[in-house]
CSV table of C-alpha atoms and ligand atoms in Angstrom, one decimal:
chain,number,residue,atom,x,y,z
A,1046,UNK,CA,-0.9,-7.5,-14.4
A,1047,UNK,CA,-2.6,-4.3,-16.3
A,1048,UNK,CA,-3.6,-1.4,-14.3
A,1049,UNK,CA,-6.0,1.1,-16.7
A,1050,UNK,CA,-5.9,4.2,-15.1
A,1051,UNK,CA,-8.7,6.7,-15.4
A,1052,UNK,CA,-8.0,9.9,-14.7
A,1053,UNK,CA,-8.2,13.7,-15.6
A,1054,UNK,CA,-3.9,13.9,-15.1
A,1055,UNK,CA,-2.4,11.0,-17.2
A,1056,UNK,CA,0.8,12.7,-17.2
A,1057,UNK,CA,1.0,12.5,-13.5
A,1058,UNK,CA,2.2,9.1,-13.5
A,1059,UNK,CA,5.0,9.8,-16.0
A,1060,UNK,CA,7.2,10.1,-13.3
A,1061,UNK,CA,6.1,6.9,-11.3
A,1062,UNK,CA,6.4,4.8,-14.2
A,1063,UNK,CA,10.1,6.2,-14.9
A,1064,UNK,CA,11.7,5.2,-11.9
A,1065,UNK,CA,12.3,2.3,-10.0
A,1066,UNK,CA,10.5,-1.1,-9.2
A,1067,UNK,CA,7.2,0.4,-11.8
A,1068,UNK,CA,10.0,1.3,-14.6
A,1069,UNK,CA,11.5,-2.5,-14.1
A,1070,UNK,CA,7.9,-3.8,-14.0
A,1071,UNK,CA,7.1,-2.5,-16.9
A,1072,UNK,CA,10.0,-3.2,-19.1
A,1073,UNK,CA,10.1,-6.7,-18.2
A,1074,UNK,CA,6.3,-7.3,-19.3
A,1075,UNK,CA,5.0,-8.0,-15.5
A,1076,UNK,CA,3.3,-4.9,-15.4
A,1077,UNK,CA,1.1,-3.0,-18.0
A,1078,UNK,CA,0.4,0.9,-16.7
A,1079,UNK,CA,-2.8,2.2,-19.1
A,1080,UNK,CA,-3.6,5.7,-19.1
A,1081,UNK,CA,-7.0,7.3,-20.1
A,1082,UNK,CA,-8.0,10.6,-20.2
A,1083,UNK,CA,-11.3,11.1,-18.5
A,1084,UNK,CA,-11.7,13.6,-20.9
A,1085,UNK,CA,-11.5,11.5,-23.7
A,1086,UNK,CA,-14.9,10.2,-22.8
A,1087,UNK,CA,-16.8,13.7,-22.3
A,1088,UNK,CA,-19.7,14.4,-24.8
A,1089,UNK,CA,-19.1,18.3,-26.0
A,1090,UNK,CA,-16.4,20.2,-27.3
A,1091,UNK,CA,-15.4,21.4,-23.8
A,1092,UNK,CA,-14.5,17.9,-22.7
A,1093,UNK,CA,-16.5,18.8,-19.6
A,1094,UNK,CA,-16.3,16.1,-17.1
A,1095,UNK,CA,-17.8,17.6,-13.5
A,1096,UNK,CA,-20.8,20.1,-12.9
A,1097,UNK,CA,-21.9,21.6,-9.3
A,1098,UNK,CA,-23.6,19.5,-7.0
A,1099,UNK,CA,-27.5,18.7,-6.5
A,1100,UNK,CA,-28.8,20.4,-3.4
A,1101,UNK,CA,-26.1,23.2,-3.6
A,1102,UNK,CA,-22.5,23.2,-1.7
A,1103,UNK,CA,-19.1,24.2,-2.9
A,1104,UNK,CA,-16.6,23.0,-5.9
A,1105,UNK,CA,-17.5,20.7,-8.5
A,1106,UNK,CA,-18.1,16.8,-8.6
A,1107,UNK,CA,-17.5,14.1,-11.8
A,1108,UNK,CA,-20.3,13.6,-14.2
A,1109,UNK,CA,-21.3,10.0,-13.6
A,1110,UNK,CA,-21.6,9.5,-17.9
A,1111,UNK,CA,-17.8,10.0,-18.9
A,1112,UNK,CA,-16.6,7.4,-16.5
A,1113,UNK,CA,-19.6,4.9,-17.1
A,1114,UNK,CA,-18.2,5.3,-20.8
A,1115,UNK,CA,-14.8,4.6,-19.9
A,1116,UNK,CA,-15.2,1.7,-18.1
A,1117,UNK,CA,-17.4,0.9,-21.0
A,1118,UNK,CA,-14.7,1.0,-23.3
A,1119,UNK,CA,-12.6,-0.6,-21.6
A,1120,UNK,CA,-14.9,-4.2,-21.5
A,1121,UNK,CA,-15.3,-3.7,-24.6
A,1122,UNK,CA,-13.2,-6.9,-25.4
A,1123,UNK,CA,-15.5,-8.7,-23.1
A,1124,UNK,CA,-13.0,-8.5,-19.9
A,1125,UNK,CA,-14.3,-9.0,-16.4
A,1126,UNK,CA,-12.2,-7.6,-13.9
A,1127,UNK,CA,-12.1,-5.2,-10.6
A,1128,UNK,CA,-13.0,-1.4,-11.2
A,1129,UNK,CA,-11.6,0.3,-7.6
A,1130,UNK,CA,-12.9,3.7,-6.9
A,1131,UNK,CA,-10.0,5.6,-4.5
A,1132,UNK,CA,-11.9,7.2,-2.4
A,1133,UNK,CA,-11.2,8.5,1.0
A,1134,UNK,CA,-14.6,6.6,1.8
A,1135,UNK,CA,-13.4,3.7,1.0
A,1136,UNK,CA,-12.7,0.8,2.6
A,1137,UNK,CA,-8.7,1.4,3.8
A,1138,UNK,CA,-5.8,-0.5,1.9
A,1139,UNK,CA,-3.6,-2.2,3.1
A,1140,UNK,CA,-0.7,-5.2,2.6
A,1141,UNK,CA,-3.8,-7.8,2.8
A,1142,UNK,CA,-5.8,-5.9,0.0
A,1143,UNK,CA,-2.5,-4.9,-1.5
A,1144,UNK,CA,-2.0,-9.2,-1.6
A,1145,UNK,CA,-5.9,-9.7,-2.4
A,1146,UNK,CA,-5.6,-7.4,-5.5
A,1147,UNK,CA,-2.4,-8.8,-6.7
A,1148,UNK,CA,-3.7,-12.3,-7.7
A,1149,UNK,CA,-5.8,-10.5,-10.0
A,1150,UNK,CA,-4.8,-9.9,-13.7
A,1151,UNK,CA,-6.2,-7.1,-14.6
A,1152,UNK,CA,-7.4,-4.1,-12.1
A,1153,UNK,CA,-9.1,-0.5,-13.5
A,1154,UNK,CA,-8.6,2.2,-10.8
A,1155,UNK,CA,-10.9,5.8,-10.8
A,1156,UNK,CA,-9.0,8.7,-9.8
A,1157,UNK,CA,-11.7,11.6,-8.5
A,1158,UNK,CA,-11.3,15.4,-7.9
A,1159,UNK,CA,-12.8,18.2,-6.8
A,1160,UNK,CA,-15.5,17.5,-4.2
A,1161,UNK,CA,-15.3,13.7,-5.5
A,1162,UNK,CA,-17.2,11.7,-7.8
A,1163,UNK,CA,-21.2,11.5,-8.5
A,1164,UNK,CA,-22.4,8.5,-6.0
A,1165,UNK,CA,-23.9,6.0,-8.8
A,1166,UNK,CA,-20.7,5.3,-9.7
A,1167,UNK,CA,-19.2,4.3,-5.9
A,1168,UNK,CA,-23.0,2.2,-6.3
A,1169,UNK,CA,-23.9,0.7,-9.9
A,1170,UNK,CA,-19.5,1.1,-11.4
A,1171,UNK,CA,-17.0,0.7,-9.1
A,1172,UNK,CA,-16.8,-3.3,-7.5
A,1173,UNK,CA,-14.5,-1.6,-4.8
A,1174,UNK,CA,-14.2,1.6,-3.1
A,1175,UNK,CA,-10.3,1.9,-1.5
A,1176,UNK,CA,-9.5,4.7,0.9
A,1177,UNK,CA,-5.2,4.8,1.2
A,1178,UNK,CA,-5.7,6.3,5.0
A,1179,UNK,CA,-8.1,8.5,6.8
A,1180,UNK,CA,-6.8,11.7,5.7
A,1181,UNK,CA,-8.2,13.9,2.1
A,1182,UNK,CA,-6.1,14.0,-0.7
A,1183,UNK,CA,-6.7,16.7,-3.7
A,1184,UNK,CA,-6.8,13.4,-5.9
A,1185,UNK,CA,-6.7,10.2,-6.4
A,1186,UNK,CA,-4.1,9.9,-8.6
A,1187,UNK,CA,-1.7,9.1,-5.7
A,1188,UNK,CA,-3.6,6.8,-4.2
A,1189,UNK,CA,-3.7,4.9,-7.0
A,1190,UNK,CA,0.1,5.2,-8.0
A,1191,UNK,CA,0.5,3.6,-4.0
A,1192,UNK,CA,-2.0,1.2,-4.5
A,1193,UNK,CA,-0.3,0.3,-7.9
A,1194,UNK,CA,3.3,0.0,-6.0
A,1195,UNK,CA,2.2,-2.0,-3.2
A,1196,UNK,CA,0.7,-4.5,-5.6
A,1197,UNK,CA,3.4,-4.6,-7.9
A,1198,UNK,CA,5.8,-5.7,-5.3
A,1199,UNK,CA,3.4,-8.9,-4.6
A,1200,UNK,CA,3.8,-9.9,-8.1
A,1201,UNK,CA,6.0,-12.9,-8.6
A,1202,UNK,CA,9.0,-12.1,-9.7
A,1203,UNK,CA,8.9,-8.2,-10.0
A,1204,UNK,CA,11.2,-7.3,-6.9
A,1205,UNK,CA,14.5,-8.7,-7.3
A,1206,UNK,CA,14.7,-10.5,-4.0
A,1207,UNK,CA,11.3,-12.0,-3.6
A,1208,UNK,CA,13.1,-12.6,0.1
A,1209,UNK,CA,12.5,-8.9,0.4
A,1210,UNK,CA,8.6,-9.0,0.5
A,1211,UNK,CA,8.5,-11.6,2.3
A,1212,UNK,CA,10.7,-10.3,5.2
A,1213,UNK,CA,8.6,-6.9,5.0
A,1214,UNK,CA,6.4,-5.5,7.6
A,1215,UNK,CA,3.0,-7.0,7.3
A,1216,UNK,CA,4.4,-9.8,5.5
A,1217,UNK,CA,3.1,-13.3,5.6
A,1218,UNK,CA,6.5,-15.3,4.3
A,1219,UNK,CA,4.5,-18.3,2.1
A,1220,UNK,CA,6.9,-20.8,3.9
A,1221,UNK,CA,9.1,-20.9,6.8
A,1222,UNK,CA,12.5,-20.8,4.9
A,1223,UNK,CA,12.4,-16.7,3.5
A,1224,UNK,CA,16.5,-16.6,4.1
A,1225,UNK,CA,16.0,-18.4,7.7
A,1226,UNK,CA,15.0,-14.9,9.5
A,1227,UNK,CA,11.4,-13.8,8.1
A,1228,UNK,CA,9.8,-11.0,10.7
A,1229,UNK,CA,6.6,-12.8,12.3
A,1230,UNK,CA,3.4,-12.2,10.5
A,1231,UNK,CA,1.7,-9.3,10.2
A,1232,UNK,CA,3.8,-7.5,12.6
A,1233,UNK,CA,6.6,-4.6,11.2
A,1234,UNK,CA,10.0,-5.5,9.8
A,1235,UNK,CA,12.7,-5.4,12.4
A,1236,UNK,CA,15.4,-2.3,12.6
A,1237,UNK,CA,18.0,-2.9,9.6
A,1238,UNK,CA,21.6,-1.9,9.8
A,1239,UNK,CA,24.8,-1.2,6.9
A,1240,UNK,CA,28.1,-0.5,7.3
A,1241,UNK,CA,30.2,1.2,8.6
A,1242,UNK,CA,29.5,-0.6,11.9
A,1243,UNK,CA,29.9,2.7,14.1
A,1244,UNK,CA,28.7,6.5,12.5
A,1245,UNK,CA,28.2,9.5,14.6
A,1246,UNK,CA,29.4,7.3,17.6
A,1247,UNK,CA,26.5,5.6,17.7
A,1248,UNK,CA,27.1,1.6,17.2
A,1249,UNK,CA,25.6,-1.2,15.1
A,1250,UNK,CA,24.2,-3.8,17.8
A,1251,UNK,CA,27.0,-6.3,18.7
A,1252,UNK,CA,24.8,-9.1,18.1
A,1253,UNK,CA,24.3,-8.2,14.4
A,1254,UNK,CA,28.3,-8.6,14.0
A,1255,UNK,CA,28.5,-11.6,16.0
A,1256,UNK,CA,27.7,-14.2,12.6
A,1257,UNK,CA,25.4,-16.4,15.6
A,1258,UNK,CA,23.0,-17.0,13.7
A,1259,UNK,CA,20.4,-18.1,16.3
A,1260,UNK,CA,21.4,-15.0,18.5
A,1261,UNK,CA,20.6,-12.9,14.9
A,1262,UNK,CA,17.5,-14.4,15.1
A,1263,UNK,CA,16.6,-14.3,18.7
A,1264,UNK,CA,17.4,-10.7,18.8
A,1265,UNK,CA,15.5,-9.8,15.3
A,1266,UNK,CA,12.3,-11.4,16.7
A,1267,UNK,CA,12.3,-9.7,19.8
A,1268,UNK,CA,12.6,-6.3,18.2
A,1269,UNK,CA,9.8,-7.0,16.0
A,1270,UNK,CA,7.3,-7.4,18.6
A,1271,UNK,CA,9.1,-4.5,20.8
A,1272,UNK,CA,8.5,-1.9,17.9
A,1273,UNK,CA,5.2,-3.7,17.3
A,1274,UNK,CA,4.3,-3.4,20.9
A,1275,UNK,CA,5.1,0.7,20.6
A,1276,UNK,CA,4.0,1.7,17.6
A,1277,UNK,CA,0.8,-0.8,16.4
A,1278,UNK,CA,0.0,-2.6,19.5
A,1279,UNK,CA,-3.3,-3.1,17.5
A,1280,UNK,CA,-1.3,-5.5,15.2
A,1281,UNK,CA,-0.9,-8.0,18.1
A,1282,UNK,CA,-4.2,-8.2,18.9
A,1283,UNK,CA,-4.7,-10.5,15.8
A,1284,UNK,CA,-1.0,-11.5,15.1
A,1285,UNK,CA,-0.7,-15.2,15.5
A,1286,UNK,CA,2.0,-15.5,18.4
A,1287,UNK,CA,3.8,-18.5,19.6
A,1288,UNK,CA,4.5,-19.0,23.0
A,1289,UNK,CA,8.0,-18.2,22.3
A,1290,UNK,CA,6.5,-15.0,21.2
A,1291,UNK,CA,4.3,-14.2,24.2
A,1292,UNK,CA,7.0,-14.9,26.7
A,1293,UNK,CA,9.3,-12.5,24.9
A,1294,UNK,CA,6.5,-10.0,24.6
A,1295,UNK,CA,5.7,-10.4,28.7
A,1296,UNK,CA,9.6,-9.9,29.1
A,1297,UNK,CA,9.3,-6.5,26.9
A,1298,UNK,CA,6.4,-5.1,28.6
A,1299,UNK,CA,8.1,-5.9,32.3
A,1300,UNK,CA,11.6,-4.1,31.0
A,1301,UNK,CA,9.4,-1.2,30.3
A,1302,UNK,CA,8.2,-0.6,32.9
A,1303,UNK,CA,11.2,-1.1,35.1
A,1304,UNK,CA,12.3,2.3,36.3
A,1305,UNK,CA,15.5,3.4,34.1
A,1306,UNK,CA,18.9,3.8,36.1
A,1307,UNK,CA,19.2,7.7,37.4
A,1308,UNK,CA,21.6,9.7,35.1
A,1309,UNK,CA,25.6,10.4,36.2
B,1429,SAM,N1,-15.3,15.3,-0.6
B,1429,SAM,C1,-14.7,14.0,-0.6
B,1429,SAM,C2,-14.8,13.4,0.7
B,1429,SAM,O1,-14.7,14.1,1.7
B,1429,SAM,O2,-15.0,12.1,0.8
B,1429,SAM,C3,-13.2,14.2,-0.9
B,1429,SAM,C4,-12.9,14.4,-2.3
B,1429,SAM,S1,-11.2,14.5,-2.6
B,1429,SAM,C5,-10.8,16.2,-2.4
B,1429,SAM,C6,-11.0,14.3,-4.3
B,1429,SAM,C7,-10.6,12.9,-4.7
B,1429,SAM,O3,-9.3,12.5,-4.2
B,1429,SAM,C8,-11.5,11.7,-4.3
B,1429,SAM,O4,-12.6,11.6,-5.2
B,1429,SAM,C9,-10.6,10.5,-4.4
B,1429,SAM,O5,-10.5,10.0,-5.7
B,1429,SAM,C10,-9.2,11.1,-4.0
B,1429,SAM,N2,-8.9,10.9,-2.6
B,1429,SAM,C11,-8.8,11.8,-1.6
B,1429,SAM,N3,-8.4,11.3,-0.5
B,1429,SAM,C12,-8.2,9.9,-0.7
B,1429,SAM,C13,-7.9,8.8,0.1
B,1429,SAM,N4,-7.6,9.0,1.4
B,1429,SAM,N5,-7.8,7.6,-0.5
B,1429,SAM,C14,-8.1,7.4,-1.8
B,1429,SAM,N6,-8.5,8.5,-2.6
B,1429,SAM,C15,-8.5,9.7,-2.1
């Protein structure tokens, strides 16, 4: 997978690229990182690339020229591939784009600033506009070092474990046998425990030392739709839920609502 980067802060993703699951990536040859300098690609001697916006308004906005030229530059080889504007316009990312994007080979992501980037190039350059939340971020240069992490992990062969991404919240586990206890799809990962078994005096679940293997199991599931059912009930709207599932998730709902024993 290569990922050119266009952006006004190359070094900003030194550090990214330095640690971790990117540095291993990398070394290995599963992921390319390309920087360019914006700049690079501005016409005078001041490397300008923004100028104040038509119709008046504060801050500055990209110059739709040195980008058109970047992207440019980069086909110039004759490549076709995905150029993803991050934007907080966008359309939002998540593990379904994050898995969409990573069956491509090659991705170019546009990093704005300053009041954003000059429409014609959300309109007649980028194929894809993707927002990482609905919140404003200065740039989008971490956007596109999340976006760039959350594909990386989908790319055969990059985390150690591929039972890891699989098991993850969100995940869709390609087959039934991810290590025997994948979390349901779509849904979040259920609660993970180390040693030591007690800390603080607060205790590992019993079941999770028991070695039952079907209990393990039984319990896991159940917590995945209890936290699911808390924090994203949206998620089970579309989840696709067994019956096993639904009875659990009845059972969940009628425990909340059960009035808690008074306090000694
Ligand atoms: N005025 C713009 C707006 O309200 O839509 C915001 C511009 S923002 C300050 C500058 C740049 O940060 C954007 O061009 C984009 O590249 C990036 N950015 C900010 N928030 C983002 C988000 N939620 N997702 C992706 N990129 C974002």
């Amino acid at each position: 997978m290569i990922f050119d980067v266009v952006t006004i802060f190359p070094d900003f993703f030194s550090g990214i690229v330095a640690h971790g699951l990117l540095k291993r990536a990398c070394a290995a040859g599963q992921v390319e990182i390309r920087l360019h300098d914006l700049r690079d690609y501005a016409d005078d001697r001041h490397r300008t690339v923004d100028d104040r916006p038509f119709g008046g308004g504060p801050g500055m906005v990209f110059k739709p020229e040195p980008l058109f030229r970047a992207v440019e530059a980069l086909r110039r080889d004759g490549a076709s591939f995905p150029v993803i504007l991050l934007s907080p316009q966008g359309r939002l990312f998540s593990q379904s784009v994050a898995r969409e994007f990573a069956r491509q080979p090659r991705l170019a992501l546009i990093c704005g600033r300053y009041e954003g980037v000059d429409e014609r190039v959300a309109e007649h350059l980028a194929t894809d506009e993707i927002s990482i939340g609905d919140y404003v971020l200065s740039g989008g240069e971490l956007a596109a070092a999340v976006l760039m992490e959350a594909v990386t992990r989908l790319i055969p062969g990059a985390l150690g474990n591929e039972a890891s991404s699989e098991q993850d919240s969100f995940a869709v586990p390609e087959s039934s046998e991810g290590g025997g206890l994948p979390a349901p799809p779509e849904l979040l990962d259920f609660p993970q425990y180390t040693r030591p078994a007690e800390f603080g005096g607060w205790k590992v679940p019993e079941v999770l030392l028991s070695g039952n293997h079907e209990e393990i199991r039984q319990w896991r599931r159940r917590r995945v739709l209890e936290k699911t059912w808390r924090q994203r009930p949206e998620l089970l709207q579309t989840a696709p839920l067994g019956p096993q599932d639904r009875a659990m998730l009845e059972e969940i709902k009628r425990a909340a609502l059960e009035p808690t024993a008074p306090m000694k």
